[in-house]
Amino acid sequence: SAVISQKPSRDICQRGTSLTIQCQVDSQVTMMFWYRQQPGQSLTLIATANQGSEATYESGFVIDKFPISRPNLTFSTLTVSNMSPEDSSIYLCSFDRSQETQYFGPGTRLLVL
Amino acid sequence: GENVEQHPSTLSVQEGDSAVIKCTYSDSASNYFPWYKQELGKRPQLIIDIRSNVGEKKDQRIAVTLNKTAKHFSLHITETQPEDSAVYFCAASKTDKLIFGTGTRLQVFP
């Protein structure tokens, strides 16, 4: 099975700054996704990262705040822009090789001061 | 859009007892229903899934049942062990996008 990793694993950032999270899968996958998991909460889909085109964002999430790149079939980045304390959360990427089964990365724990 | 409700939010059982977690979904077109287990500080791990053409699926001590008419599905864990303690999330999907339930914190007491 594919291995999925994320960098950084955690970070503490100042409000107003931006952080880019990287997600790497060790083999080509069709779909990649980005989720947010606020403390003690469930997972909320931010967007689907499409290879070679713009990401597809869910209601409540916009490209200016969460720009996403997907330059190839194994890699994606999520940027959290102009951060505020409300952005403190765990950000998870996942991939779907086929038939909708998703596997998650280890997550990036973000604290915004 | 799809909405997934999950109950109970917390569940405490004695080791060896069974645990049941229930989810309902709103979109009758949803056709894929996975369950994830998330231990503290770790990533969600897929433990079992079921597709809409099947009514029940079992994997050792874990089983999932699906009632398409009523739009609900359930996770059954038998002979619970302390290592089953975690947060469990159900999800529903029809087009690759997973919509998650709110989670159930399961505690298994020795």
GROMACS .gro file of C-alpha atoms in nm:
model
  223
    1SER     CA    1   0.000   0.000   0.000
    2ALA     CA    2   0.112   0.358  -0.063
    3VAL     CA    3   0.285   0.563   0.202
    4ILE     CA    4   0.170   0.920   0.253
    5SER     CA    5   0.367   1.183   0.440
    6GLN     CA    6   0.320   1.546   0.538
    7LYS     CA    7   0.557   1.827   0.626
    8PRO     CA    8   0.574   1.996   0.868
    9SER     CA    9   0.425   1.771   1.134
   10ARG     CA   10   0.354   2.073   1.350
   11ASP     CA   11   0.419   2.446   1.359
   12ILE     CA   12   0.352   2.752   1.567
   13CYS     CA   13   0.291   3.064   1.362
   14GLN     CA   14   0.219   3.429   1.417
   15ARG     CA   15  -0.109   3.576   1.302
   16GLY     CA   16  -0.097   3.739   0.961
   17THR     CA   17   0.165   3.499   0.827
   18SER     CA   18   0.119   3.205   0.589
   19LEU     CA   19   0.220   2.840   0.613
   20THR     CA   20   0.255   2.590   0.330
   21ILE     CA   21   0.195   2.225   0.409
   22GLN     CA   22   0.335   1.958   0.181
   23CYS     CA   23   0.183   1.618   0.114
   24GLN     CA   24   0.376   1.343  -0.062
   25VAL     CA   25   0.254   1.000  -0.171
   26ASP     CA   26   0.511   0.740  -0.269
   27SER     CA   27   0.318   0.630  -0.578
   28GLN     CA   28   0.089   0.796  -0.830
   29VAL     CA   29  -0.268   0.842  -0.711
   30THR     CA   30  -0.577   0.971  -0.881
   31MET     CA   31  -0.730   1.194  -0.619
   32MET     CA   32  -0.582   1.397  -0.335
   33PHE     CA   33  -0.780   1.584  -0.074
   34TRP     CA   34  -0.723   1.833   0.206
   35TYR     CA   35  -0.918   1.825   0.533
   36ARG     CA   36  -0.928   2.035   0.845
   37GLN     CA   37  -0.988   1.885   1.187
   38GLN     CA   38  -1.044   2.142   1.457
   39PRO     CA   39  -0.964   2.038   1.816
   40GLY     CA   40  -1.201   1.765   1.932
   41GLN     CA   41  -1.402   1.784   1.611
   42SER     CA   42  -1.466   1.580   1.301
   43LEU     CA   43  -1.296   1.612   0.964
   44THR     CA   44  -1.414   1.876   0.720
   45LEU     CA   45  -1.317   1.863   0.355
   46ILE     CA   46  -1.147   2.182   0.240
   47ALA     CA   47  -1.088   2.095  -0.124
   48THR     CA   48  -1.005   1.833  -0.381
   49ALA     CA   49  -0.660   1.884  -0.530
   50ASN     CA   50  -0.682   1.826  -0.903
   51GLN     CA   51  -0.368   1.744  -1.098
   52GLY     CA   52  -0.295   2.010  -1.357
   53SER     CA   53  -0.594   2.230  -1.278
   54GLU     CA   54  -0.740   2.442  -1.001
   55ALA     CA   55  -0.856   2.277  -0.684
   56THR     CA   56  -1.226   2.227  -0.620
   57TYR     CA   57  -1.324   2.399  -0.296
   58GLU     CA   58  -1.606   2.309  -0.061
   59SER     CA   59  -1.857   2.559   0.068
   60GLY     CA   60  -1.697   2.790   0.321
   61PHE     CA   61  -1.344   2.755   0.185
   62VAL     CA   62  -1.191   2.989  -0.075
   63ILE     CA   63  -0.880   2.982  -0.286
   64ASP     CA   64  -0.746   3.312  -0.154
   65LYS     CA   65  -0.736   3.171   0.199
   66PHE     CA   66  -0.633   2.813   0.114
   67PRO     CA   67  -0.443   2.806  -0.215
   68ILE     CA   68  -0.364   2.451  -0.325
   69SER     CA   69  -0.120   2.316  -0.577
   70ARG     CA   70  -0.101   1.971  -0.735
   71PRO     CA   71   0.187   1.972  -0.982
   72ASN     CA   72   0.191   1.593  -1.033
   73LEU     CA   73   0.022   1.270  -0.930
   74THR     CA   74   0.225   1.223  -0.610
   75PHE     CA   75   0.246   1.569  -0.451
   76SER     CA   76   0.023   1.850  -0.329
   77THR     CA   77   0.056   2.160  -0.112
   78LEU     CA   78  -0.195   2.353   0.095
   79THR     CA   79  -0.119   2.709   0.205
   80VAL     CA   80  -0.300   2.862   0.497
   81SER     CA   81  -0.283   3.235   0.423
   82ASN     CA   82  -0.304   3.539   0.648
   83MET     CA   83  -0.351   3.317   0.951
   84SER     CA   84  -0.559   3.396   1.257
   85PRO     CA   85  -0.597   3.197   1.581
   86GLU     CA   86  -0.917   3.047   1.435
   87ASP     CA   87  -0.699   2.864   1.183
   88SER     CA   88  -0.541   2.661   1.463
   89SER     CA   89  -0.624   2.308   1.365
   90ILE     CA   90  -0.494   1.981   1.230
   91TYR     CA   91  -0.467   1.977   0.852
   92LEU     CA   92  -0.476   1.637   0.687
   93CYS     CA   93  -0.419   1.531   0.332
   94SER     CA   94  -0.553   1.208   0.191
   95PHE     CA   95  -0.543   1.014  -0.132
   96ASP     CA   96  -0.782   0.793  -0.319
   97ARG     CA   97  -0.626   0.544  -0.557
   98SER     CA   98  -0.950   0.386  -0.671
   99GLN     CA   99  -1.308   0.320  -0.571
  100GLU     CA  100  -1.328   0.603  -0.321
  101THR     CA  101  -1.123   0.449  -0.040
  102GLN     CA  102  -0.921   0.729   0.119
  103TYR     CA  103  -0.603   0.699   0.321
  104PHE     CA  104  -0.483   0.984   0.538
  105GLY     CA  105  -0.150   1.143   0.600
  106PRO     CA  106  -0.024   1.191   0.957
  107GLY     CA  107  -0.151   1.548   0.972
  108THR     CA  108   0.001   1.890   1.039
  109ARG     CA  109  -0.079   2.038   1.377
  110LEU     CA  110  -0.096   2.417   1.344
  111LEU     CA  111  -0.112   2.666   1.628
  112VAL     CA  112  -0.158   3.033   1.543
  113LEU     CA  113  -0.074   3.286   1.812
  114GLY     CA  114  -2.555   1.837   0.008
  115GLU     CA  115  -2.490   1.526   0.211
  116ASN     CA  116  -2.531   1.538   0.588
  117VAL     CA  117  -2.418   1.258   0.819
  118GLU     CA  118  -2.536   1.227   1.177
  119GLN     CA  119  -2.360   0.996   1.423
  120HIS     CA  120  -2.468   0.863   1.761
  121PRO     CA  121  -2.375   0.832   2.037
  122SER     CA  122  -2.107   1.096   2.084
  123THR     CA  123  -1.951   0.895   2.368
  124LEU     CA  124  -1.978   0.529   2.453
  125SER     CA  125  -1.832   0.344   2.750
  126VAL     CA  126  -1.831  -0.034   2.765
  127GLN     CA  127  -1.674  -0.305   2.973
  128GLU     CA  128  -1.406  -0.515   2.811
  129GLY     CA  129  -1.566  -0.809   2.634
  130ASP     CA  130  -1.896  -0.634   2.575
  131SER     CA  131  -2.022  -0.523   2.234
  132ALA     CA  132  -2.032  -0.166   2.106
  133VAL     CA  133  -2.264  -0.026   1.841
  134ILE     CA  134  -2.231   0.311   1.670
  135LYS     CA  135  -2.501   0.437   1.436
  136CYS     CA  136  -2.499   0.684   1.148
  137THR     CA  137  -2.768   0.825   0.925
  138TYR     CA  138  -2.717   1.002   0.594
  139SER     CA  139  -2.937   1.232   0.394
  140ASP     CA  140  -2.842   1.179   0.029
  141SER     CA  141  -2.995   0.862  -0.110
  142ALA     CA  142  -2.737   0.871  -0.393
  143SER     CA  143  -2.449   0.805  -0.150
  144ASN     CA  144  -2.305   0.463  -0.222
  145TYR     CA  145  -1.989   0.422  -0.017
  146PHE     CA  146  -1.970   0.416   0.363
  147PRO     CA  147  -1.633   0.382   0.538
  148TRP     CA  148  -1.553   0.377   0.907
  149TYR     CA  149  -1.234   0.528   1.048
  150LYS     CA  150  -1.068   0.484   1.385
  151GLN     CA  151  -0.860   0.770   1.520
  152GLU     CA  152  -0.641   0.721   1.822
  153LEU     CA  153  -0.526   1.024   2.016
  154GLY     CA  154  -0.274   1.227   1.820
  155LYS     CA  155  -0.282   0.994   1.521
  156ARG     CA  156  -0.430   0.991   1.173
  157PRO     CA  157  -0.770   0.839   1.095
  158GLN     CA  158  -0.729   0.476   0.994
  159LEU     CA  159  -0.980   0.293   0.776
  160ILE     CA  160  -1.113  -0.009   0.963
  161ILE     CA  161  -1.399  -0.127   0.745
  162ASP     CA  162  -1.615  -0.002   0.461
  163ILE     CA  163  -1.930  -0.104   0.282
  164ARG     CA  164  -2.082  -0.023  -0.054
  165SER     CA  165  -2.449   0.023  -0.130
  166ASN     CA  166  -2.484  -0.310  -0.310
  167VAL     CA  167  -2.411  -0.498   0.013
  168GLY     CA  168  -2.616  -0.514   0.333
  169GLU     CA  169  -2.353  -0.638   0.573
  170LYS     CA  170  -1.979  -0.687   0.590
  171LYS     CA  171  -1.771  -0.847   0.861
  172ASP     CA  172  -1.400  -0.849   0.944
  173GLN     CA  173  -1.315  -1.048   1.254
  174ARG     CA  174  -1.462  -0.857   1.551
  175ILE     CA  175  -1.588  -0.569   1.340
  176ALA     CA  176  -1.902  -0.562   1.127
  177VAL     CA  177  -2.093  -0.294   0.941
  178THR     CA  178  -2.457  -0.309   0.839
  179LEU     CA  179  -2.631  -0.086   0.586
  180ASN     CA  180  -3.002  -0.014   0.549
  181LYS     CA  181  -3.042   0.183   0.226
  182THR     CA  182  -3.416   0.228   0.266
  183ALA     CA  183  -3.378   0.392   0.604
  184LYS     CA  184  -3.049   0.556   0.506
  185HIS     CA  185  -2.856   0.439   0.805
  186PHE     CA  186  -2.553   0.225   0.871
  187SER     CA  187  -2.396   0.092   1.187
  188LEU     CA  188  -2.062  -0.027   1.319
  189HIS     CA  189  -2.061  -0.328   1.550
  190ILE     CA  190  -1.759  -0.422   1.755
  191THR     CA  191  -1.781  -0.748   1.947
  192GLU     CA  192  -1.562  -0.869   2.233
  193THR     CA  193  -1.424  -0.521   2.287
  194GLN     CA  194  -1.069  -0.477   2.410
  195PRO     CA  195  -0.898  -0.176   2.573
  196GLU     CA  196  -0.709  -0.114   2.249
  197ASP     CA  197  -1.043  -0.048   2.078
  198SER     CA  198  -1.061   0.277   2.276
  199ALA     CA  199  -1.050   0.562   2.023
  200VAL     CA  200  -1.271   0.803   1.832
  201TYR     CA  201  -1.465   0.640   1.551
  202PHE     CA  202  -1.592   0.834   1.249
  203CYS     CA  203  -1.843   0.722   0.992
  204ALA     CA  204  -1.855   0.880   0.649
  205ALA     CA  205  -2.067   0.876   0.336
  206SER     CA  206  -1.967   0.936  -0.023
  207LYS     CA  207  -2.112   0.930  -0.373
  208THR     CA  208  -1.848   1.103  -0.583
  209ASP     CA  209  -1.515   1.054  -0.405
  210LYS     CA  210  -1.587   1.327  -0.149
  211LEU     CA  211  -1.621   1.191   0.203
  212ILE     CA  212  -1.866   1.361   0.438
  213PHE     CA  213  -1.789   1.265   0.795
  214GLY     CA  214  -2.008   1.214   1.096
  215THR     CA  215  -1.933   1.396   1.418
  216GLY     CA  216  -1.748   1.106   1.579
  217THR     CA  217  -1.797   0.868   1.871
  218ARG     CA  218  -1.549   0.846   2.155
  219LEU     CA  219  -1.538   0.482   2.262
  220GLN     CA  220  -1.386   0.390   2.596
  221VAL     CA  221  -1.336   0.026   2.683
  222PHE     CA  222  -1.274  -0.035   3.051
  223PRO     CA  223  -1.074  -0.341   3.158
   0.00000   0.00000   0.00000
